[in-house]
Amino acid sequence: MSAHATPTPRLTLGDIAKKKAAREPIVMVTAYDYPSAQIADAAGVDMVLVGDSGAMTVLGYDSTVPVTIDEMLMLTKATRRGLTRALLVGDLPFGSYEASDELAISTAQRFVKEAGVDLVKIERGGTTVHRARALVNAGIPVVGHVGLTPQTATALGGYRAQGRTAEAALAVIDDALALQEAGVSLIVVEAVPSQVMAALAPLLRVPTIGIGAGSDADGQVLVFHDLLGIYDGPAAKFVKRYADVRAASVAGVAAYAAEVRSGVYPAPEHGYGMPEGEAARLRESLDTR
Ligand code: KIV
């Protein structure tokens, strides 16, 4: 047997396209640091998104708007170090790409060069379509994001489902088609009625990743902290909790606190000893001082 284990092959965009062609669902999850990336990779997901949802889930902001490029880069670099197989998507934060093609390219290049992302994600249609085209022309693969776009949720009337009337649904569909035309590699579709996703899916060549968009997308994405139940309080309607990590974590830390307070921890097996005779020599040295 070779001394070196065969490295796990990194997935490529070609692999993602093949999954769509084979109607094999694409699995994406968010991650924000080294351990969450390792967990996502060990679970065999196809794509990891360092979403700007990390502004709320790990940095404690009350929306995604305040997070900075440098904060997102720190989270993205840590995630990169934890991944061996899944494709890595970096989320460009609010204010870091909208104003011009040049701004979008220079921000995206930082995510590629400094954090090693495979793709960058940007939100909305409209002027974002121009930014998407500029990024693709600069050689940077792009993930579009339509429907509920949290960076501009205030303008959309809050965190609520989009495309609920025929006119509003057409606007979501037109955004997605324009992004495809601009050359994006994938499109995230967030919080739209399942009928809208069902109408959109057959119109697109590029894979779609749904979140709160029903089951007609080519794949699904959920936020790591949502699906594992890492925080308290209500989650969006589309979230399914697969674990209660917060409860298990609180119980673990409370048990530790109780054992420290009662003297149960640390036990002798958690400590280090001195070699034979050294403790006696130490005592003698202290006594002769
Ligand atoms: O920031 C994020 O986590 C996202 C996903 C919910 C798609 O944009």
Coordinates of C-alpha atoms and ligand atoms in Angstrom, one line a residue:
M1 CA 0.0 0.0 0.0
S2 CA 1.3 3.5 -0.8
A3 CA 2.4 5.6 2.1
H4 CA 0.2 8.4 0.8
A5 CA -3.6 8.0 0.8
T6 CA -5.3 8.9 -2.5
P7 CA -6.7 12.5 -2.1
T8 CA -10.4 12.8 -2.5
P9 CA -11.0 14.4 -5.9
R10 CA -12.4 17.9 -5.8
L11 CA -15.8 18.3 -7.5
T12 CA -15.9 20.5 -10.6
L13 CA -18.6 22.5 -12.3
G14 CA -18.6 19.7 -14.9
D15 CA -19.7 17.3 -12.2
I16 CA -22.5 19.6 -11.1
A17 CA -23.7 19.9 -14.8
K18 CA -23.6 16.1 -15.0
K19 CA -25.8 15.8 -11.9
K20 CA -28.3 18.1 -13.5
A21 CA -28.3 16.1 -16.7
A22 CA -28.7 12.8 -14.8
R23 CA -31.5 14.4 -12.6
E24 CA -29.4 13.7 -9.6
P25 CA -30.2 16.3 -6.9
I26 CA -27.4 18.7 -6.1
V27 CA -26.8 19.2 -2.4
M28 CA -25.6 22.5 -1.1
V29 CA -25.2 23.7 2.5
T30 CA -23.7 26.8 4.1
A31 CA -20.6 26.6 6.3
Y32 CA -18.7 29.4 7.9
D33 CA -15.5 28.0 9.4
Y34 CA -13.1 25.0 9.5
P35 CA -15.2 22.6 11.6
S36 CA -18.5 23.3 9.7
A37 CA -16.7 22.8 6.4
Q38 CA -15.2 19.5 7.6
I39 CA -18.6 18.3 8.7
A40 CA -20.2 19.3 5.3
D41 CA -17.4 17.5 3.4
A42 CA -17.6 14.4 5.6
A43 CA -21.4 14.3 5.0
G44 CA -20.7 14.3 1.3
V45 CA -22.4 17.5 0.1
D46 CA -21.6 18.7 -3.4
M47 CA -21.3 22.4 -2.8
V48 CA -20.6 24.6 0.3
L49 CA -21.7 28.2 0.4
V50 CA -20.1 30.6 2.8
G51 CA -23.3 32.6 2.8
D52 CA -23.5 36.2 4.2
S53 CA -26.1 34.5 6.4
G54 CA -23.0 34.1 8.5
A55 CA -23.4 37.7 9.4
M56 CA -26.3 36.5 11.6
T57 CA -25.5 32.9 12.4
V58 CA -21.9 33.3 13.5
L59 CA -21.2 37.0 13.8
G60 CA -24.4 38.0 15.6
Y61 CA -25.6 40.9 13.4
D62 CA -29.3 41.3 13.0
S63 CA -29.2 41.1 9.2
T64 CA -26.8 40.3 6.4
V65 CA -26.3 44.0 5.5
P66 CA -23.5 45.1 7.9
V67 CA -21.0 42.2 7.2
T68 CA -17.8 43.5 5.6
I69 CA -15.6 42.0 2.8
D70 CA -12.9 41.3 5.4
E71 CA -15.2 39.5 7.8
M72 CA -16.6 37.4 4.9
L73 CA -13.0 36.7 3.7
M74 CA -12.0 35.4 7.2
L75 CA -15.0 33.0 7.3
T76 CA -14.4 31.9 3.7
K77 CA -10.7 31.2 4.2
A78 CA -11.4 29.1 7.3
T79 CA -14.0 27.2 5.3
R80 CA -11.6 26.6 2.5
R81 CA -9.1 25.0 4.9
G82 CA -11.8 22.5 6.0
L83 CA -12.9 21.4 2.5
T84 CA -11.3 18.7 0.3
R85 CA -14.2 17.6 -2.0
A86 CA -17.1 20.0 -2.2
L87 CA -17.1 23.1 -4.5
L88 CA -16.8 26.3 -2.5
V89 CA -19.0 29.3 -3.2
G90 CA -18.1 32.7 -1.7
D91 CA -21.0 35.2 -1.1
L92 CA -20.1 38.8 -2.0
P93 CA -21.5 41.0 0.8
F94 CA -23.9 43.9 0.4
G95 CA -22.1 47.0 -1.0
S96 CA -19.1 45.1 -2.4
Y97 CA -20.2 44.6 -6.0
E98 CA -23.3 46.6 -6.9
A99 CA -21.8 50.0 -7.8
S100 CA -19.7 49.1 -10.9
D101 CA -18.3 46.1 -12.9
E102 CA -14.8 47.2 -11.7
L103 CA -15.8 47.0 -8.1
A104 CA -17.5 43.6 -8.6
I105 CA -14.4 42.2 -10.3
S106 CA -11.9 43.5 -7.7
T107 CA -14.0 42.1 -4.8
A108 CA -14.5 38.8 -6.5
Q109 CA -10.8 38.5 -7.3
R110 CA -10.1 38.9 -3.6
F111 CA -12.4 35.9 -2.8
V112 CA -10.7 33.8 -5.5
K113 CA -7.1 34.8 -4.7
E114 CA -7.3 35.1 -0.9
A115 CA -9.9 32.5 0.0
G116 CA -9.7 30.1 -3.0
V117 CA -13.4 30.1 -3.8
D118 CA -14.5 28.2 -6.9
L119 CA -17.5 30.6 -7.6
V120 CA -18.9 33.8 -6.2
K121 CA -22.6 34.5 -5.5
I122 CA -24.3 37.8 -6.1
E123 CA -27.9 38.7 -5.4
R124 CA -30.8 40.1 -7.6
G125 CA -31.5 40.7 -11.3
G126 CA -31.4 44.3 -12.6
T127 CA -27.9 45.8 -12.6
T128 CA -26.6 42.7 -11.0
V129 CA -27.0 41.0 -14.4
H130 CA -24.3 43.4 -15.7
R131 CA -22.0 42.6 -12.8
A132 CA -22.6 38.9 -13.5
R133 CA -21.6 39.3 -17.1
A134 CA -18.5 41.3 -16.2
L135 CA -17.4 38.6 -13.6
V136 CA -17.9 35.8 -16.1
N137 CA -15.9 37.7 -18.7
A138 CA -13.2 38.1 -16.1
G139 CA -13.1 34.4 -15.8
I140 CA -14.9 34.1 -12.4
P141 CA -17.8 31.6 -12.3
V142 CA -20.9 33.1 -10.8
V143 CA -23.9 31.9 -8.9
G144 CA -27.0 34.1 -9.3
H145 CA -29.6 34.5 -6.5
V146 CA -33.3 35.5 -7.3
G147 CA -36.6 35.6 -5.4
L148 CA -36.1 36.7 -1.8
T149 CA -32.7 38.4 -1.8
P150 CA -31.9 39.1 1.9
Q151 CA -29.4 41.9 1.1
T152 CA -32.3 44.0 -0.2
A153 CA -35.1 42.5 1.8
T154 CA -36.2 46.0 3.0
A155 CA -36.9 47.0 -0.6
L156 CA -38.8 43.7 -1.1
G157 CA -41.1 44.4 1.9
G158 CA -39.2 42.3 4.4
Y159 CA -38.2 38.6 4.7
R160 CA -41.2 37.2 2.8
A161 CA -41.9 35.0 -0.1
Q162 CA -41.6 36.6 -3.5
G163 CA -43.4 36.0 -6.8
R164 CA -46.8 35.4 -5.3
T165 CA -48.7 37.1 -8.1
A166 CA -48.4 36.3 -11.8
E167 CA -46.6 39.6 -12.5
A168 CA -44.2 39.2 -9.6
A169 CA -43.5 35.6 -10.6
L170 CA -42.7 36.8 -14.2
A171 CA -40.3 39.3 -12.7
V172 CA -38.5 36.5 -10.8
I173 CA -38.4 34.3 -13.9
D174 CA -37.1 37.2 -16.1
D175 CA -34.3 37.9 -13.5
A176 CA -33.3 34.2 -13.7
L177 CA -33.3 34.2 -17.5
A178 CA -31.3 37.4 -17.7
L179 CA -28.7 35.9 -15.3
Q180 CA -28.5 32.7 -17.4
E181 CA -28.0 34.9 -20.5
A182 CA -25.2 36.7 -18.7
G183 CA -23.4 33.4 -18.2
V184 CA -23.9 32.4 -14.6
S185 CA -23.2 28.8 -13.7
L186 CA -26.0 28.2 -11.2
I187 CA -29.0 30.1 -9.8
V188 CA -30.2 30.1 -6.2
V189 CA -34.0 30.6 -6.0
E190 CA -35.1 31.6 -2.6
A191 CA -38.6 31.7 -1.1
V192 CA -40.9 31.6 -4.1
P193 CA -44.1 29.5 -4.5
S194 CA -43.4 26.0 -5.8
Q195 CA -45.5 26.8 -8.9
V196 CA -43.0 29.5 -9.8
M197 CA -40.1 27.2 -9.4
A198 CA -42.0 24.5 -11.5
A199 CA -42.5 27.1 -14.2
L200 CA -38.9 28.4 -14.1
A201 CA -37.0 25.1 -14.0
P202 CA -37.8 23.9 -17.6
L203 CA -36.8 27.4 -19.0
L204 CA -33.3 27.2 -17.7
R205 CA -30.2 25.3 -18.9
V206 CA -28.2 26.1 -15.8
P207 CA -28.8 24.2 -12.5
T208 CA -31.1 25.8 -10.0
I209 CA -30.7 25.5 -6.2
G210 CA -33.8 26.0 -4.3
I211 CA -34.4 27.3 -0.7
G212 CA -38.0 27.6 0.1
A213 CA -38.9 27.1 -3.6
G214 CA -40.4 23.6 -3.6
S215 CA -39.0 20.4 -5.0
D216 CA -38.6 21.3 -8.7
A217 CA -35.1 22.9 -8.4
D218 CA -32.1 20.8 -9.4
G219 CA -30.8 21.0 -5.9
Q220 CA -31.4 22.4 -2.4
V221 CA -29.5 24.6 0.0
L222 CA -30.1 25.1 3.7
V223 CA -28.3 27.1 6.3
F224 CA -26.0 25.0 8.5
H225 CA -27.3 26.5 11.7
D226 CA -30.9 26.1 10.6
L227 CA -30.7 22.4 9.7
L228 CA -28.7 21.5 12.8
G229 CA -30.8 23.5 15.2
I230 CA -27.8 25.5 16.5
Y231 CA -29.8 28.5 17.6
D232 CA -32.9 29.2 19.6
G233 CA -36.0 30.7 18.2
P234 CA -38.2 30.4 15.2
A235 CA -36.8 29.5 11.7
A236 CA -38.2 30.3 8.3
K237 CA -41.1 28.1 7.1
F238 CA -38.9 26.2 4.7
V239 CA -36.4 25.1 7.3
K240 CA -36.4 21.5 8.4
R241 CA -34.4 20.7 11.5
Y242 CA -32.4 17.5 11.3
A243 CA -30.7 17.8 14.7
D244 CA -30.9 19.8 17.9
V245 CA -27.2 20.7 18.3
R246 CA -28.0 23.7 20.5
A247 CA -29.8 21.6 23.1
A248 CA -27.0 19.0 23.1
S249 CA -24.4 21.7 23.4
V250 CA -26.1 23.5 26.2
A251 CA -26.5 20.2 28.0
G252 CA -22.8 19.4 27.5
V253 CA -21.5 22.8 28.8
A254 CA -23.9 22.7 31.7
A255 CA -22.7 19.2 32.7
Y256 CA -19.1 20.5 32.5
A257 CA -20.0 23.5 34.7
A258 CA -21.7 21.3 37.2
E259 CA -18.7 18.9 37.5
V260 CA -16.2 21.8 37.9
R261 CA -18.4 23.2 40.6
S262 CA -18.8 19.9 42.4
G263 CA -15.1 18.9 42.1
V264 CA -15.8 15.9 39.9
Y265 CA -13.8 17.3 37.1
P266 CA -10.9 17.1 36.6
A267 CA -10.4 13.5 37.9
P268 CA -6.8 12.0 38.3
E269 CA -7.0 10.5 34.8
H270 CA -7.3 14.0 33.3
G271 CA -4.0 15.2 34.8
Y272 CA -0.2 14.7 34.2
G273 CA 2.2 13.0 36.6
M274 CA 5.9 13.5 37.3
P275 CA 8.5 10.7 36.7
E276 CA 9.3 8.6 39.8
G277 CA 11.1 10.5 42.5
E278 CA 10.6 14.0 40.9
A279 CA 7.8 15.0 43.2
A280 CA 9.9 14.1 46.3
R281 CA 12.9 16.1 44.9
L282 CA 10.7 19.1 44.2
R283 CA 9.4 19.0 47.8
E284 CA 13.0 18.8 49.1
S285 CA 14.1 21.7 47.0
L286 CA 11.2 23.8 48.2
D287 CA 11.9 22.8 51.8
T288 CA 15.6 24.0 51.6
R289 CA 14.7 27.4 50.1
Ligands
KIV1 O1 -26.4 33.7 2.7 C1 -26.9 32.6 2.6 O2 -26.8 31.7 3.4 C2 -27.7 32.4 1.3 C3 -28.4 31.1 1.2 C4 -29.6 31.1 2.1 C5 -28.8 30.8 -0.2 O3 -27.7 33.2 0.5

